Coordinates of C-alpha atoms and ligand atoms in Angstrom, one line a residue:
M1390 CA 24.4 7.4 6.4
K1391 CA 21.9 4.9 5.5
N1392 CA 21.6 3.9 1.7
I1393 CA 18.0 4.1 0.8
V1394 CA 16.3 2.3 -2.3
I1395 CA 12.9 3.7 -3.4
L1396 CA 10.8 1.4 -5.5
G1397 CA 8.3 3.4 -7.3
S1398 CA 10.0 6.8 -6.5
T1399 CA 7.9 8.7 -8.9
G1400 CA 4.6 7.8 -7.4
S1401 CA 2.8 9.6 -4.5
I1402 CA 4.6 7.7 -1.7
G1403 CA 7.9 7.8 -3.6
V1404 CA 7.8 11.6 -3.9
S1405 CA 6.9 11.9 -0.2
T1406 CA 9.8 9.7 0.8
L1407 CA 12.2 11.9 -1.2
D1408 CA 10.7 15.0 0.5
V1409 CA 11.5 13.4 3.9
I1410 CA 14.9 12.3 2.9
A1411 CA 15.8 15.8 1.4
R1412 CA 15.2 17.2 5.0
H1413 CA 18.0 14.9 6.5
P1414 CA 21.0 15.1 4.0
N1415 CA 23.3 13.9 6.7
R1416 CA 21.3 10.8 7.7
Y1417 CA 20.1 9.3 4.3
S1418 CA 21.8 8.7 0.8
V1419 CA 19.5 7.9 -2.1
F1420 CA 21.0 4.6 -3.5
A1421 CA 18.5 3.5 -6.2
L1422 CA 15.4 5.1 -7.6
T1423 CA 12.8 3.2 -9.8
A1424 CA 9.9 4.0 -12.0
N1425 CA 7.6 2.1 -14.3
S1426 CA 7.9 4.1 -17.6
R1427 CA 8.2 7.8 -17.0
V1428 CA 11.8 8.4 -18.0
A1429 CA 11.7 12.2 -17.6
E1430 CA 10.5 12.2 -14.0
L1431 CA 12.9 9.7 -12.9
V1432 CA 15.8 11.6 -14.5
A1433 CA 14.6 14.8 -12.7
Q1434 CA 14.9 13.0 -9.5
C1435 CA 18.3 11.6 -10.2
K1436 CA 19.5 15.1 -10.9
V1437 CA 18.6 16.2 -7.5
F1438 CA 19.4 13.1 -5.5
Q1439 CA 22.3 11.4 -7.6
P1440 CA 21.6 7.8 -6.8
K1441 CA 24.0 5.0 -7.9
F1442 CA 21.3 3.3 -9.9
A1443 CA 18.1 4.4 -11.7
V1444 CA 16.0 1.6 -12.9
I1445 CA 13.1 1.5 -15.3
A1446 CA 10.8 -1.4 -15.1
D1447 CA 9.8 -1.1 -18.7
A1448 CA 12.7 -3.0 -20.4
S1449 CA 12.0 -1.1 -23.7
Q1450 CA 12.9 2.2 -22.1
G1451 CA 16.4 1.3 -21.0
D1452 CA 18.3 3.1 -23.7
A1453 CA 16.1 6.1 -23.4
L1454 CA 16.8 6.3 -19.8
R1455 CA 20.7 5.9 -20.4
T1456 CA 20.7 8.7 -23.0
A1457 CA 18.4 11.0 -20.8
L1458 CA 20.7 10.5 -17.7
L1459 CA 23.9 11.4 -19.7
Q1460 CA 22.1 14.6 -21.2
A1461 CA 21.0 15.6 -17.8
G1462 CA 24.7 15.3 -16.6
C1463 CA 23.9 12.3 -14.2
E1464 CA 27.3 10.4 -15.1
A1465 CA 27.3 8.9 -11.5
T1466 CA 24.0 7.3 -12.0
Q1467 CA 23.9 3.9 -13.7
A1468 CA 20.9 3.2 -15.8
L1469 CA 19.2 -0.4 -15.6
A1470 CA 15.9 -1.7 -17.0
G1471 CA 13.5 -4.6 -16.4
V1472 CA 12.3 -6.5 -13.4
D1473 CA 15.4 -8.4 -12.6
A1474 CA 17.3 -4.9 -12.2
L1475 CA 14.4 -3.9 -9.8
C1476 CA 15.1 -7.0 -7.7
M1477 CA 18.9 -6.6 -7.9
V1478 CA 18.9 -3.2 -6.5
A1479 CA 16.4 -4.1 -3.8
A1480 CA 18.6 -6.9 -2.7
H1481 CA 21.9 -5.0 -3.2
T1482 CA 24.6 -5.5 -0.4
E1483 CA 25.1 -1.6 -0.2
A1484 CA 21.4 -1.0 0.3
H1485 CA 20.0 -0.6 3.9
S1486 CA 16.4 0.2 3.6
V1487 CA 13.9 -0.5 0.8
M1488 CA 10.9 1.7 0.4
A1489 CA 8.5 -0.7 -1.3
A1490 CA 6.1 1.8 -3.0
I1491 CA 5.2 0.3 -6.4
V1492 CA 1.6 0.0 -6.8
G1493 CA -0.1 -3.3 -7.3
A1494 CA 1.2 -7.0 -7.9
A1495 CA 4.2 -5.6 -10.0
G1496 CA 5.9 -4.7 -6.6
L1497 CA 5.8 -8.4 -5.3
A1498 CA 9.0 -9.7 -6.9
P1499 CA 11.4 -6.7 -5.9
T1500 CA 9.7 -6.4 -2.5
L1501 CA 10.1 -10.0 -1.8
A1502 CA 13.8 -9.8 -3.0
A1503 CA 14.4 -7.2 -0.4
A1504 CA 13.0 -9.3 2.4
K1505 CA 15.0 -12.4 1.2
A1506 CA 18.3 -10.2 1.3
G1507 CA 17.3 -9.2 4.9
K1508 CA 16.7 -5.6 4.3
T1509 CA 14.8 -3.2 6.5
V1510 CA 11.7 -3.1 4.2
L1511 CA 9.4 0.0 4.6
L1512 CA 6.1 -1.5 3.1
A1513 CA 3.6 0.7 1.3
N1514 CA 2.9 -1.9 -1.4
K1515 CA 0.0 -3.7 0.4
E1516 CA -0.9 -5.7 -2.7
A1517 CA 2.4 -7.7 -2.3
L1518 CA 1.5 -8.8 1.3
V1519 CA -2.1 -9.5 0.2
M1520 CA -0.9 -11.8 -2.5
S1521 CA 1.8 -13.6 -0.7
G1522 CA 1.1 -13.1 3.0
A1523 CA 2.3 -16.3 4.5
L1524 CA 5.4 -16.6 2.2
F1525 CA 6.3 -13.0 2.7
M1526 CA 6.2 -13.1 6.3
D1527 CA 8.2 -16.4 6.3
A1528 CA 10.8 -14.9 4.2
V1529 CA 11.0 -11.9 6.5
A1530 CA 11.5 -14.2 9.5
K1531 CA 13.9 -16.6 7.9
H1532 CA 16.4 -13.9 6.5
G1533 CA 16.1 -11.5 9.4
A1534 CA 14.4 -8.6 7.5
N1535 CA 13.0 -5.7 9.4
L1536 CA 9.6 -5.0 8.2
L1537 CA 8.1 -1.6 9.0
P1538 CA 4.4 -0.7 7.9
I1539 CA 4.1 2.5 5.9
D1540 CA 0.4 2.3 5.3
S1541 CA -0.9 4.8 7.8
E1542 CA -3.3 2.4 9.5
H1543 CA -0.7 -0.3 10.0
N1544 CA 1.9 2.2 11.1
A1545 CA -0.7 3.4 13.6
V1546 CA -1.3 0.0 14.9
F1547 CA 2.3 -0.7 15.1
Q1548 CA 2.9 2.5 17.0
S1549 CA 0.1 1.4 19.4
L1550 CA 1.2 -2.0 20.1
P1551 CA 4.0 -3.0 22.7
A1552 CA 7.5 -3.7 21.3
D1553 CA 7.1 -7.4 22.1
Y1554 CA 3.7 -7.9 20.2
K1555 CA 5.4 -10.7 18.1
K1556 CA 4.8 -13.0 21.0
G1557 CA 1.3 -13.0 20.0
L1558 CA -1.7 -10.4 20.2
A1559 CA -3.1 -12.6 23.1
A1560 CA 0.1 -12.7 25.0
V1561 CA 0.3 -8.9 25.0
G1562 CA -3.3 -8.4 26.1
V1563 CA -4.7 -7.2 22.8
E1564 CA -8.6 -7.6 22.2
K1565 CA -8.7 -6.2 18.7
I1566 CA -7.3 -3.9 16.0
I1567 CA -9.5 -1.2 14.8
L1568 CA -8.7 0.1 11.5
T1569 CA -10.2 3.3 10.8
A1570 CA -11.6 4.4 7.2
S1571 CA -12.7 7.8 6.0
G1572 CA -15.3 6.2 3.9
G1573 CA -14.1 8.0 0.8
P1574 CA -15.7 10.5 -1.4
F1575 CA -19.0 8.5 -1.7
R1576 CA -19.8 7.8 2.0
N1577 CA -23.0 9.9 1.8
M1578 CA -23.9 9.8 -1.9
A1579 CA -27.3 8.2 -2.7
L1580 CA -26.7 4.6 -3.6
H1581 CA -28.6 4.9 -6.9
D1582 CA -26.1 7.7 -8.0
L1583 CA -23.1 5.5 -7.4
V1584 CA -23.4 3.9 -10.9
N1585 CA -22.7 7.2 -12.5
V1586 CA -19.5 8.4 -10.8
T1587 CA -16.6 9.4 -12.8
P1588 CA -12.9 8.5 -12.4
D1589 CA -12.1 12.0 -11.4
Q1590 CA -14.9 12.0 -8.7
A1591 CA -13.5 8.7 -7.3
C1592 CA -10.0 10.0 -7.2
A1593 CA -11.0 13.3 -5.3
H1594 CA -10.4 11.8 -1.7
P1595 CA -11.6 14.1 0.9
N1596 CA -8.5 13.8 3.2
W1597 CA -5.7 12.2 1.4
V1598 CA -3.7 13.0 -1.9
M1599 CA -2.7 9.5 -3.3
G1600 CA -2.1 7.6 -6.7
R1601 CA -5.2 6.9 -8.8
K1602 CA -5.4 3.2 -8.1
I1603 CA -5.5 3.4 -4.3
S1604 CA -7.9 6.5 -4.5
V1605 CA -10.5 4.4 -6.5
D1606 CA -9.7 1.5 -3.9
S1607 CA -10.5 4.0 -1.2
A1608 CA -13.8 5.1 -2.9
T1609 CA -14.9 1.4 -3.1
M1610 CA -13.4 0.8 0.3
M1611 CA -11.4 -2.3 -1.4
N1612 CA -8.5 -0.4 0.1
K1613 CA -9.8 -1.1 3.6
G1614 CA -10.4 -4.8 2.6
L1615 CA -6.8 -5.2 1.4
E1616 CA -5.7 -3.5 4.7
V1617 CA -7.6 -6.1 6.9
I1618 CA -5.6 -8.7 4.9
E1619 CA -2.6 -6.8 5.3
A1620 CA -3.2 -6.4 9.1
R1621 CA -3.8 -10.1 9.5
W1622 CA -0.3 -10.9 8.2
L1623 CA 1.7 -7.9 9.6
F1624 CA 0.4 -8.5 13.3
A1625 CA -0.5 -12.3 13.1
A1626 CA -4.2 -11.3 13.8
D1627 CA -7.4 -13.4 13.4
L1628 CA -9.7 -11.8 11.1
A1629 CA -12.2 -11.7 13.9
Q1630 CA -9.7 -9.6 15.8
I1631 CA -9.7 -6.9 13.1
E1632 CA -12.5 -4.4 13.0
V1633 CA -13.3 -1.5 10.5
V1634 CA -14.8 1.7 11.8
I1635 CA -15.7 4.7 9.7
H1636 CA -13.9 7.9 10.9
P1637 CA -14.5 10.8 8.4
Q1638 CA -11.8 13.1 9.7
S1639 CA -8.9 10.6 9.1
T1640 CA -7.2 12.1 12.4
I1641 CA -7.0 8.8 14.3
H1642 CA -5.2 6.6 11.8
S1643 CA -6.0 3.3 13.8
M1644 CA -6.1 2.0 17.3
V1645 CA -5.6 -1.1 19.4
Q1646 CA -8.0 -2.2 22.1
Y1647 CA -6.6 -4.1 25.0
R1648 CA -8.1 -6.7 27.4
D1649 CA -8.5 -4.2 30.2
G1650 CA -10.5 -1.8 28.1
S1651 CA -7.8 0.6 27.0
V1652 CA -7.8 1.7 23.6
I1653 CA -4.4 3.2 22.3
A1654 CA -4.6 5.2 19.3
Q1655 CA -2.1 7.3 16.9
L1656 CA -3.4 10.5 15.7
G1657 CA -2.0 13.1 13.1
N1658 CA -2.6 15.1 10.2
P1659 CA -3.3 12.9 7.2
D1660 CA 0.1 13.2 5.5
M1661 CA 2.1 10.0 4.6
R1662 CA 5.3 11.9 5.5
T1663 CA 4.6 11.0 9.0
P1664 CA 4.6 7.2 8.7
I1665 CA 7.3 7.5 6.2
A1666 CA 9.5 9.6 8.6
Y1667 CA 8.6 7.2 11.4
A1668 CA 9.8 4.1 9.4
L1669 CA 12.9 5.8 8.0
G1670 CA 14.0 7.1 11.5
Y1671 CA 12.9 4.1 13.6
P1672 CA 13.3 4.0 16.5
E1673 CA 14.3 7.6 16.5
R1674 CA 11.7 10.3 15.7
I1675 CA 12.7 12.6 13.0
E1676 CA 11.3 15.7 11.5
A1677 CA 8.7 15.0 8.5
G1678 CA 7.8 18.6 7.4
V1679 CA 4.1 17.8 8.5
P1680 CA 2.4 20.7 10.2
M1681 CA 1.6 19.7 14.0
L1682 CA -2.0 18.5 14.5
D1683 CA -4.5 21.2 15.9
L1684 CA -7.0 19.3 17.8
V1685 CA -9.1 22.4 18.7
K1686 CA -9.3 23.4 15.1
I1687 CA -10.5 19.9 14.1
G1688 CA -13.0 20.2 17.0
R1689 CA -14.5 16.8 16.9
L1690 CA -13.8 13.2 15.8
D1691 CA -16.8 11.2 14.6
F1692 CA -17.3 7.4 14.1
Q1693 CA -19.9 5.3 12.2
P1694 CA -20.3 1.7 11.4
M1695 CA -19.1 0.5 8.1
D1696 CA -22.1 0.3 5.6
A1697 CA -21.8 -3.1 4.2
A1698 CA -24.5 -2.5 1.4
R1699 CA -22.6 0.6 0.2
F1700 CA -19.1 -1.0 0.4
P1701 CA -19.4 -4.9 -0.7
C1702 CA -15.5 -5.0 -1.3
V1703 CA -14.8 -5.1 2.4
R1704 CA -16.8 -8.3 2.8
L1705 CA -15.3 -9.7 -0.3
A1706 CA -11.8 -9.1 1.1
Y1707 CA -12.7 -10.7 4.5
E1708 CA -14.3 -13.7 2.6
A1709 CA -11.2 -14.2 0.3
S1710 CA -8.8 -13.9 3.2
A1711 CA -10.8 -16.5 5.2
R1712 CA -11.0 -18.7 2.2
G1713 CA -7.1 -18.5 2.0
G1714 CA -4.8 -20.1 -0.5
T1715 CA -4.7 -18.0 -3.7
A1716 CA -8.2 -16.3 -3.0
P1717 CA -6.7 -13.0 -1.9
T1718 CA -4.3 -13.2 -4.9
I1719 CA -7.3 -13.5 -7.2
L1720 CA -9.2 -10.8 -5.5
N1721 CA -6.4 -8.5 -5.9
A1722 CA -5.7 -9.2 -9.6
L1723 CA -9.6 -9.0 -10.4
N1724 CA -9.5 -5.6 -8.5
E1725 CA -6.6 -4.2 -10.3
V1726 CA -8.2 -5.0 -13.8
A1727 CA -11.6 -3.7 -12.6
V1728 CA -10.1 -0.5 -11.4
E1729 CA -8.0 0.0 -14.5
R1730 CA -11.2 -0.4 -16.6
F1731 CA -13.0 2.0 -14.5
L1732 CA -10.2 4.5 -14.8
A1733 CA -10.3 4.1 -18.6
G1734 CA -13.9 4.9 -18.3
K1735 CA -15.0 1.5 -19.7
L1736 CA -16.6 0.1 -16.4
A1737 CA -19.1 1.5 -14.1
F1738 CA -18.0 2.1 -10.6
T1739 CA -20.7 -0.3 -9.2
Q1740 CA -19.5 -3.0 -11.6
I1741 CA -16.2 -3.2 -9.7
P1742 CA -17.3 -5.5 -6.8
L1743 CA -19.9 -7.2 -9.1
M1744 CA -17.1 -8.3 -11.4
I1745 CA -14.7 -9.3 -8.6
E1746 CA -17.5 -11.5 -6.8
S1747 CA -18.7 -13.0 -10.0
I1748 CA -15.3 -14.4 -11.3
L1749 CA -13.9 -15.1 -7.7
S1750 CA -16.8 -17.3 -6.8
K1751 CA -16.3 -19.4 -10.0
S1752 CA -12.4 -19.5 -9.6
A1753 CA -10.6 -22.6 -8.4
I1754 CA -8.3 -21.8 -5.3
A1755 CA -4.9 -23.4 -4.9
D1756 CA -2.7 -23.5 -2.0
A1757 CA -0.4 -20.3 -2.0
D1758 CA 2.8 -22.3 -1.2
S1759 CA 5.1 -21.0 -3.9
I1760 CA 5.6 -17.7 -5.6
D1761 CA 5.1 -19.5 -9.0
T1762 CA 1.7 -20.8 -7.9
I1763 CA 0.9 -17.1 -6.7
L1764 CA 1.9 -15.6 -10.0
A1765 CA 0.0 -18.2 -12.0
A1766 CA -3.2 -17.4 -10.1
D1767 CA -2.6 -13.9 -10.5
A1768 CA -2.3 -14.3 -14.3
Q1769 CA -5.1 -16.7 -14.6
A1770 CA -7.5 -14.2 -12.7
R1771 CA -6.5 -11.4 -15.2
R1772 CA -7.2 -13.6 -18.2
N1773 CA -10.6 -14.6 -16.7
A1774 CA -11.3 -10.8 -16.3
G1775 CA -10.4 -10.2 -19.8
T1776 CA -12.8 -12.9 -21.0
Y1777 CA -15.6 -11.6 -18.6
L1778 CA -15.1 -8.0 -19.9
A1779 CA -15.0 -9.2 -23.6
E1780 CA -18.0 -11.1 -23.5
G1781 CA -19.8 -8.2 -21.9
I1782 CA -21.2 -10.3 -18.9
L1783 CA -21.8 -7.3 -16.9
Ligands
NAD3001 P1 1.3 5.9 -7.5 O1 0.5 5.4 -8.7 O2 1.4 7.4 -7.4 O3 2.9 5.3 -7.9 C1 3.1 4.0 -8.1 C2 4.7 4.0 -8.4 O4 5.0 2.7 -8.9 C3 5.2 4.9 -9.5 O5 6.5 5.1 -9.2 C4 5.3 3.9 -10.8 O6 6.2 4.3 -11.7 C5 5.6 2.7 -10.1 N1 5.0 1.4 -10.9 C6 3.8 1.4 -11.3 N2 3.6 0.2 -12.0 C7 4.8 -0.4 -12.0 C8 5.3 -1.5 -12.7 N3 4.4 -2.4 -13.3 N4 6.5 -1.9 -12.4 C9 7.3 -1.1 -11.6 N5 6.9 0.1 -11.1 C10 5.7 0.4 -11.4 O7 0.9 4.9 -6.3 P2 1.0 5.3 -4.7 O8 -0.1 6.1 -4.4 O9 2.3 6.0 -4.4 O10 0.7 3.9 -4.1 C11 2.1 3.1 -4.1 C12 1.8 1.9 -3.1 O11 1.6 2.5 -1.8 C13 0.5 1.1 -3.4 O12 0.6 -0.2 -3.1 C14 -0.6 1.8 -2.5 O13 -1.5 0.9 -2.0 C15 0.4 2.2 -1.2 N6 0.1 3.3 -0.3 C16 -0.2 4.5 -0.9 C17 -0.7 5.4 0.0 C18 -0.7 6.8 -0.4 O14 -1.0 7.9 0.2 N7 -0.4 7.3 -1.8 C19 -0.9 5.3 1.3 C20 -0.8 3.8 1.8 C21 -0.3 2.9 1.2
MG3002 MG1 -4.1 3.0 4.4

């Protein structure tokens, strides 16, 4: 039995993870479940999976969680609250694997705590890696953590690489990593109509059902930009070795091209339970509940170049990663604020990249040599975004 911690269990990835776990009651036991503020949903999950710990990140909800767990008859589950408790369960000696599925910068501290405790880290929370790439990968190596990518593209790349890829991409004959992108809901919309798109339109992804933040990121393609940075760190790749290709069907989840001209791809239906099951079972293959791919039904696989004018966020991410230091942290923080504002109906869709570029170009970049520096850059970027929005410089 493996004890599993799910950080962000009430989210889209968290719920899919529990779905896979429920199919294998003899393999996995849920050790801890965590949520941001939605007590009722967390307690409903505790009733089914009876974890040892339930953690609510919002410290003011600790008492509410405790009461609700008792009312629901979950005496075996201990209620905890706050960020320190998230880090504690992520690093707990009894935990084997930690699914890092909190959205955004909030996931950094507990995900890093899991890496420092040498856990098997199932990484969905790409923002943590974007912010702290070098530090995070150092912690993984130093503490012997086992890092398995959940993001479908990176999971596909991982599956398409040889087992000894850590020798270096050149050493194993890799020419480049090709990340596929669906292009999101606005791939074909007239450019002048983009200014009017609504949050619900942006969240209606053609192929994937996901949380609202990553759905907007997919519509702006900042998601692909963050994934380029994520791939850079996960696979020790140069930015020049990472290419983005539009593939509207989301059937090929990504590819690796080798020196001899071979391209190895991973295909499957767009359902996150596949990469989740892959990582949970690794190196074994376990059932995920995903319908088998029917290539004849799909009929065709299309590819197009990425339209840089339509999706400026991809360029912004490449530039921030090339600049290095705290630039990717600032990019990520500005994007989180911009997306939040857009989802609240207070910022136009097309203002998202404009705001990020405007503030980032004026920001001081520091070396990202400690978590404190990274968190300070994150906080400063959020303050700068606040000022920018308050002054209406749009
Ligand atoms: P979601 O919004 O559906 O869920 C987010 C989870 O994080 C929830 O459980 C929420 O309670 C928790 N959370 C939010 N803010 C928090 C905070 N401040 N402190 C502690 N917990 C907090 O998001 P999602 O779609 O499941 O995505 C989660 C992560 O996985 C993101 O980083 C996303 O980029 C990545 N990812 C998601 C998908 C997908 O298909 N949904 C695919 C690839 C990668
Ligand atoms: Mg992805």
